[in-house]
PDB file of C-alpha atoms and ligand atoms in Angstrom:
ATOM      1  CA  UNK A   1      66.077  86.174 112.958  1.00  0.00           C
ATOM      2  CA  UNK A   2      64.404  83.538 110.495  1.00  0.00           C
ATOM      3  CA  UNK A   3      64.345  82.080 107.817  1.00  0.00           C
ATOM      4  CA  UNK A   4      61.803  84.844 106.218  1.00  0.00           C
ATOM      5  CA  UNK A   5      61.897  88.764 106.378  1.00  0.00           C
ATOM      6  CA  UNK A   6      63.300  91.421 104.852  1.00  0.00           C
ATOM      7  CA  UNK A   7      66.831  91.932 104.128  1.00  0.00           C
ATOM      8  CA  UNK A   8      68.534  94.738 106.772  1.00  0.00           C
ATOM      9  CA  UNK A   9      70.893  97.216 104.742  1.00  0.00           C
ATOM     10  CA  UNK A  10      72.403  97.988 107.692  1.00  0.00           C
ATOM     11  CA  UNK A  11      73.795  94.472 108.860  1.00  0.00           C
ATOM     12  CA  UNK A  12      77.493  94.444 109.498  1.00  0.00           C
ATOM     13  CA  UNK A  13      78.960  92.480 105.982  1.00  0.00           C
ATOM     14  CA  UNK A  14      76.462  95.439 103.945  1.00  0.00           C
ATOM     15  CA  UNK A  15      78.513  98.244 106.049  1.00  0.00           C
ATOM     16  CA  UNK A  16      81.604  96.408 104.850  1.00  0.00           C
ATOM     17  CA  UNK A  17      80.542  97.198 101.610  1.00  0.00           C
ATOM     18  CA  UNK A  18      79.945 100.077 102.025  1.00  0.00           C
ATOM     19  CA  UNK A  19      82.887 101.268 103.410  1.00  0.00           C
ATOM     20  CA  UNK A  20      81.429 101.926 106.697  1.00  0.00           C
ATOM     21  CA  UNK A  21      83.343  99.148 108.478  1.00  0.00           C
ATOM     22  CA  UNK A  22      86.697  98.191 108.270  1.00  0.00           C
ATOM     23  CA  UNK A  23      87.935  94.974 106.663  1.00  0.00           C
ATOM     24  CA  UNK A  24      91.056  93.105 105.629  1.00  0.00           C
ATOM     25  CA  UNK A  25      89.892  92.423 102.084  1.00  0.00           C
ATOM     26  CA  UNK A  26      92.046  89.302 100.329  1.00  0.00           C
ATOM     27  CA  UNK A  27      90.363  89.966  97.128  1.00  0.00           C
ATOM     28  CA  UNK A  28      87.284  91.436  95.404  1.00  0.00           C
ATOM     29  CA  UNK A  29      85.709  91.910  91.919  1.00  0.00           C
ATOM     30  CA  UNK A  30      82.833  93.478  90.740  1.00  0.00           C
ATOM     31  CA  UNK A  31      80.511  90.617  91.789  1.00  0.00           C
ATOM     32  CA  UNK A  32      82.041  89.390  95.232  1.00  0.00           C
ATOM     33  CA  UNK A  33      84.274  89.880  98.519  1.00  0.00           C
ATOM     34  CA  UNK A  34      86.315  87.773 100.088  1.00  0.00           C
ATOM     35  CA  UNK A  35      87.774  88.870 103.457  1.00  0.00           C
ATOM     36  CA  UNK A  36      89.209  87.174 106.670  1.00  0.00           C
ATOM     37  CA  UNK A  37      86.471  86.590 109.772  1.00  0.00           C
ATOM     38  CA  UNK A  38      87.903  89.188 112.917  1.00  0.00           C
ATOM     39  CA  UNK A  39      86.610  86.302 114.996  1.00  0.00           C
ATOM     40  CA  UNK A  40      88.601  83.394 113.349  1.00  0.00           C
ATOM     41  CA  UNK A  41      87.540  80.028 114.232  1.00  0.00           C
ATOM     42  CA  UNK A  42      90.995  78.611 112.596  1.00  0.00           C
ATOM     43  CA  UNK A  43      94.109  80.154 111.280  1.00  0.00           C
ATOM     44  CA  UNK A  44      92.878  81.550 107.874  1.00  0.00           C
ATOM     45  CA  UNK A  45      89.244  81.718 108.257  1.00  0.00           C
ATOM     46  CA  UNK A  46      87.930  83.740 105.309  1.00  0.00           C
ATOM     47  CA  UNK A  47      84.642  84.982 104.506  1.00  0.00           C
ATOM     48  CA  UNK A  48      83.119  84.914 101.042  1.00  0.00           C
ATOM     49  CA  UNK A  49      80.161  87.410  99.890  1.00  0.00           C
ATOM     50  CA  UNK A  50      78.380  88.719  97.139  1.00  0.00           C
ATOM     51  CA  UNK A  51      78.344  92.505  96.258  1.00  0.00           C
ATOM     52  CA  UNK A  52      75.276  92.731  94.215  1.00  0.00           C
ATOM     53  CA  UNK A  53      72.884  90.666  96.162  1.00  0.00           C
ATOM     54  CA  UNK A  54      70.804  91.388  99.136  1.00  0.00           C
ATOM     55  CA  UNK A  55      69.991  87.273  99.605  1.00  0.00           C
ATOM     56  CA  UNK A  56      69.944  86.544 103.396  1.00  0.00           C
ATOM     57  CA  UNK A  57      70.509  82.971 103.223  1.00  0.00           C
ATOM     58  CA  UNK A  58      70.774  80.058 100.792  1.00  0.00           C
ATOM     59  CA  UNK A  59      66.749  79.951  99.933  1.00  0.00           C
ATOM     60  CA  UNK A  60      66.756  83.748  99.118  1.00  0.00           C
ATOM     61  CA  UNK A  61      69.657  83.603  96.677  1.00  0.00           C
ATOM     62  CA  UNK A  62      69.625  83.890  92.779  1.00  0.00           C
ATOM     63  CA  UNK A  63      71.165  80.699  91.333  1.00  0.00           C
ATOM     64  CA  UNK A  64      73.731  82.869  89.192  1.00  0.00           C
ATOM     65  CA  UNK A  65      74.868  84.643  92.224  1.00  0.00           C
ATOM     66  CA  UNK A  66      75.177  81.348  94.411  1.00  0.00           C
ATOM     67  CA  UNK A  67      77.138  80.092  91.011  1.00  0.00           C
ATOM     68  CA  UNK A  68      79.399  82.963  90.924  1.00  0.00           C
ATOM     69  CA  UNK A  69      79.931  82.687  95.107  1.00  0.00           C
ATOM     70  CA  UNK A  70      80.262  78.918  94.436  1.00  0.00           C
ATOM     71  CA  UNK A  71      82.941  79.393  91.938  1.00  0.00           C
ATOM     72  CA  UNK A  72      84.479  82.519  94.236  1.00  0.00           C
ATOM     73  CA  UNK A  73      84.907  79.998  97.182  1.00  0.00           C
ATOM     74  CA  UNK A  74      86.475  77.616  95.185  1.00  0.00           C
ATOM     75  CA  UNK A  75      89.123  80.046  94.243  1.00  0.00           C
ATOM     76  CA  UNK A  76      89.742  81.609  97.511  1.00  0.00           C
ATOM     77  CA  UNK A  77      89.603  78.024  99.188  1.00  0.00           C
ATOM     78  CA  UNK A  78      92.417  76.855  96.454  1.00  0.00           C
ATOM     79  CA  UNK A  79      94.649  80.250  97.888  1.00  0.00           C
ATOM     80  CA  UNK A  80      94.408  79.186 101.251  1.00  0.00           C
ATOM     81  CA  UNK A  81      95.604  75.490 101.102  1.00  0.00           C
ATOM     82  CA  UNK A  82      98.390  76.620  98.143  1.00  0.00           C
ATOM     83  CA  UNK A  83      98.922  80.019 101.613  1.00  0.00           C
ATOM     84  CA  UNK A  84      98.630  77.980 104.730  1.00  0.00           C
ATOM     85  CA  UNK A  85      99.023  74.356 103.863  1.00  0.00           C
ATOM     86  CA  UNK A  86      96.104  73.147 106.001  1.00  0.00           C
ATOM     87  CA  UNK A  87      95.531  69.381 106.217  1.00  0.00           C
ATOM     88  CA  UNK A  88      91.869  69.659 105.517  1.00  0.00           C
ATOM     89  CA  UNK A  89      89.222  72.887 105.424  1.00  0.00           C
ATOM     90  CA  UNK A  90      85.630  72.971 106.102  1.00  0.00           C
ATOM     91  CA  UNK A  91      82.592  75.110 104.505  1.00  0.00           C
ATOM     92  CA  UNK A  92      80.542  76.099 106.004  1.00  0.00           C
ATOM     93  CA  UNK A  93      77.160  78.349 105.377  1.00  0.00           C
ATOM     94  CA  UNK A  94      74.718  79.025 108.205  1.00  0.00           C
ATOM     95  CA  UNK A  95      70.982  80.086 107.569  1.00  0.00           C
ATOM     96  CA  UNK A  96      68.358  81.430 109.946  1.00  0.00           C
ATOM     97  CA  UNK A  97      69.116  82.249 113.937  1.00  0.00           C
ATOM     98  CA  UNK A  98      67.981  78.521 114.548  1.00  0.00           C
ATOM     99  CA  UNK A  99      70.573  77.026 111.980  1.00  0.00           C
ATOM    100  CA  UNK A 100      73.473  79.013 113.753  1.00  0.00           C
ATOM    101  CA  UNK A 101      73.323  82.537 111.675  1.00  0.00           C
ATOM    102  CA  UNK A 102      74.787  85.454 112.894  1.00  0.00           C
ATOM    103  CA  UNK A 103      74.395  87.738 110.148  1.00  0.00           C
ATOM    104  CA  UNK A 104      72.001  88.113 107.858  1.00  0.00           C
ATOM    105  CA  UNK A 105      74.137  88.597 104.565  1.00  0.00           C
ATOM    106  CA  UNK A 106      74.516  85.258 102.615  1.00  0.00           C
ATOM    107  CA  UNK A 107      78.080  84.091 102.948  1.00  0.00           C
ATOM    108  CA  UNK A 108      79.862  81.234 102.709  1.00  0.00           C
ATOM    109  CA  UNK A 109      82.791  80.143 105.476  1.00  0.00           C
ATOM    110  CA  UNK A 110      86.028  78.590 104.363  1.00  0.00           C
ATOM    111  CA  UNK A 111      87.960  77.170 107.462  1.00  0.00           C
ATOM    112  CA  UNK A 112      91.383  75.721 107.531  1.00  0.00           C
ATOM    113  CA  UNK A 113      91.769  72.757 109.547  1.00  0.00           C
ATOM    114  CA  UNK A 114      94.504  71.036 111.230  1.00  0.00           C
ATOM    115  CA  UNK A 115      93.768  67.566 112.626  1.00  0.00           C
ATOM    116  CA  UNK A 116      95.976  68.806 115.741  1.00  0.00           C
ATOM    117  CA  UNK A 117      93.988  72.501 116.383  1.00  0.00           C
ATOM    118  CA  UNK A 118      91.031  72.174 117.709  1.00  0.00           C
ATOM    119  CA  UNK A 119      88.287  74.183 115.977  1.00  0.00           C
ATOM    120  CA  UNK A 120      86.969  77.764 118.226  1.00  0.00           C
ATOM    121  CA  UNK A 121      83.562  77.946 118.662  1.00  0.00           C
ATOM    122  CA  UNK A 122      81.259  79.450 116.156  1.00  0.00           C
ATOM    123  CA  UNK A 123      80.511  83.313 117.358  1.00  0.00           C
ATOM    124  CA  UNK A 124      82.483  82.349 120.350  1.00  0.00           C
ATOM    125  CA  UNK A 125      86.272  82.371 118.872  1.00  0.00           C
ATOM    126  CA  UNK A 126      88.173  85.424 120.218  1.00  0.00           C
ATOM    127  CA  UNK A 127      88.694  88.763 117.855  1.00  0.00           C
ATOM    128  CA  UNK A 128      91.981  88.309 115.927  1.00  0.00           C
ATOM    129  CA  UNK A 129      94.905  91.038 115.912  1.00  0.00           C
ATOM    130  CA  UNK A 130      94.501  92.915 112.755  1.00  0.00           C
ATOM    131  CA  UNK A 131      98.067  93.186 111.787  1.00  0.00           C
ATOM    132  CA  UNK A 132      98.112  89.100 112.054  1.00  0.00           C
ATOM    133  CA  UNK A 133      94.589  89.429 109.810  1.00  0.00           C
ATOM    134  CA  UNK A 134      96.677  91.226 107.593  1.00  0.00           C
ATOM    135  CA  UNK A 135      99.315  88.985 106.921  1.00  0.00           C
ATOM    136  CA  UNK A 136      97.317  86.161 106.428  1.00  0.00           C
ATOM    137  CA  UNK A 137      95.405  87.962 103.770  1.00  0.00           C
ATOM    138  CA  UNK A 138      98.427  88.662 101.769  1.00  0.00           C
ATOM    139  CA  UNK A 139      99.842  85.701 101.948  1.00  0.00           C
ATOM    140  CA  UNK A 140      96.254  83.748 100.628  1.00  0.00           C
ATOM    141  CA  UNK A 141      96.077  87.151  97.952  1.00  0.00           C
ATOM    142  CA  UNK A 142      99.450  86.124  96.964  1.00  0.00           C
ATOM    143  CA  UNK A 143      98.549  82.278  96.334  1.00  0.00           C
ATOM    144  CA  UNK A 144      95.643  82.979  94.207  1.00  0.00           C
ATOM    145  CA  UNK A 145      95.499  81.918  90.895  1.00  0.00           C
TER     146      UNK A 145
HETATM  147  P1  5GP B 201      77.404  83.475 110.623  1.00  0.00           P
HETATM  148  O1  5GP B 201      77.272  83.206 112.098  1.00  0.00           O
HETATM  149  O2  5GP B 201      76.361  84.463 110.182  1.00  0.00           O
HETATM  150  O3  5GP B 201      77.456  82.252 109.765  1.00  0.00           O
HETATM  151  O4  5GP B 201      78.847  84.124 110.405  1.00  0.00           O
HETATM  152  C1  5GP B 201      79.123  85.472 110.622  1.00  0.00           C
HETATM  153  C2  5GP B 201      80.622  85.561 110.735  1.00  0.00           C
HETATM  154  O5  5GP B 201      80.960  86.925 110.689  1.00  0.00           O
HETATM  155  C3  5GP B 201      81.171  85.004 112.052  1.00  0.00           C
HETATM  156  O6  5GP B 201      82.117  83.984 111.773  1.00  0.00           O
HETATM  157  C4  5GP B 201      81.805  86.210 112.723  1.00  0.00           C
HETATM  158  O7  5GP B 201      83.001  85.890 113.367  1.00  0.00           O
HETATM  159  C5  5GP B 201      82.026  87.147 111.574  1.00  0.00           C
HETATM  160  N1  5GP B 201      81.963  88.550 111.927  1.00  0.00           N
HETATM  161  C6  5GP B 201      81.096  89.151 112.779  1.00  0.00           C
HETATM  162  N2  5GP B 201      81.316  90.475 112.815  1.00  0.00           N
HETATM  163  C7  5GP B 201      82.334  90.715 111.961  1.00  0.00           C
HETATM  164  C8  5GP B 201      83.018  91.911 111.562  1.00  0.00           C
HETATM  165  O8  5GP B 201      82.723  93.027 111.995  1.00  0.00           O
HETATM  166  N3  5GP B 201      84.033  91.769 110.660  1.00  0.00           N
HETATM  167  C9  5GP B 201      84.389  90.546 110.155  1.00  0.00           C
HETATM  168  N4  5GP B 201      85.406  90.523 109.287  1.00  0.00           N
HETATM  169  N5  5GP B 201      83.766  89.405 110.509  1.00  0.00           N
HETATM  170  C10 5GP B 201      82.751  89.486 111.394  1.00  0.00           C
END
């Protein structure tokens, strides 16, 4: 898909919203979702979206709603270094098949790294056991401020 086109309701992170899909949520508020990647390149990898939006990638987005993810990522990023004490973490935000996009719901990566752990592949890291996805999440819900 690039860079232009129309937004598809049914892409997988809109069926999260909707309830269609299942997720293991760390937190969410009216405006935004943050929930861990089932195909984790790292230990922690979370996912950060917007709720009201239907932006595809960074050039489609309304500047309050990239403020408001900006400020979202921040916050969830904080939870997981206070959570999993990585030695560094890497964002990351994709746009357009060409620029390594996957799905076509703006959303921003956070990615705990670990000088020692080699980073999985992006859309090539295996799925990740739920239960595991779980406890991750409630340990990074637990360190947010
Ligand atoms: P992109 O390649 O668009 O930047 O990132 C999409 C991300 O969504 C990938 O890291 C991929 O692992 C993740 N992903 C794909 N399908 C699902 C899913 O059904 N649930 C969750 N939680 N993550 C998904």
């Amino acid at each position: 898909m690039s860079l232009t086109g129309a937004y598809d309701p049914a892409n997988i992170f809109a069926r999260i919203l909707k309830g269609e899909i299942p997720a293991v949520k760390v937190w969410e508020d009216d405006d935004v979702l943050a929930f861990m990647d089932v195909f984790p390149q790292s230990e922690g990898h979370v996912l950060v979206i917007s709720k009201t939006s239907r932006a595809r990638n960074l050039l489609e987005v309304e500047p309050e709603v990239l403020a408001t993810l900006a400020a979202a990522t921040q916050r969830t990023a904080r939870a997981v270094a206070k959570a999993l004490s990585p030695e560094g973490f890497s964002i990351m935000q994709f746009n357009g098949e060409a620029g390594g996009q996957t799905v076509f719901h703006l959303h921003f990566h956070i990615i705990p790294r670990w000088a020692d752990r080699p980073l999985k592949g992006h859309g090539h890291a295996p799925m990740a056991d739920a239960d595991v996805l779980r406890s991750l999440a409630e340990r990074i819900a637990a360190a947010l401020d």
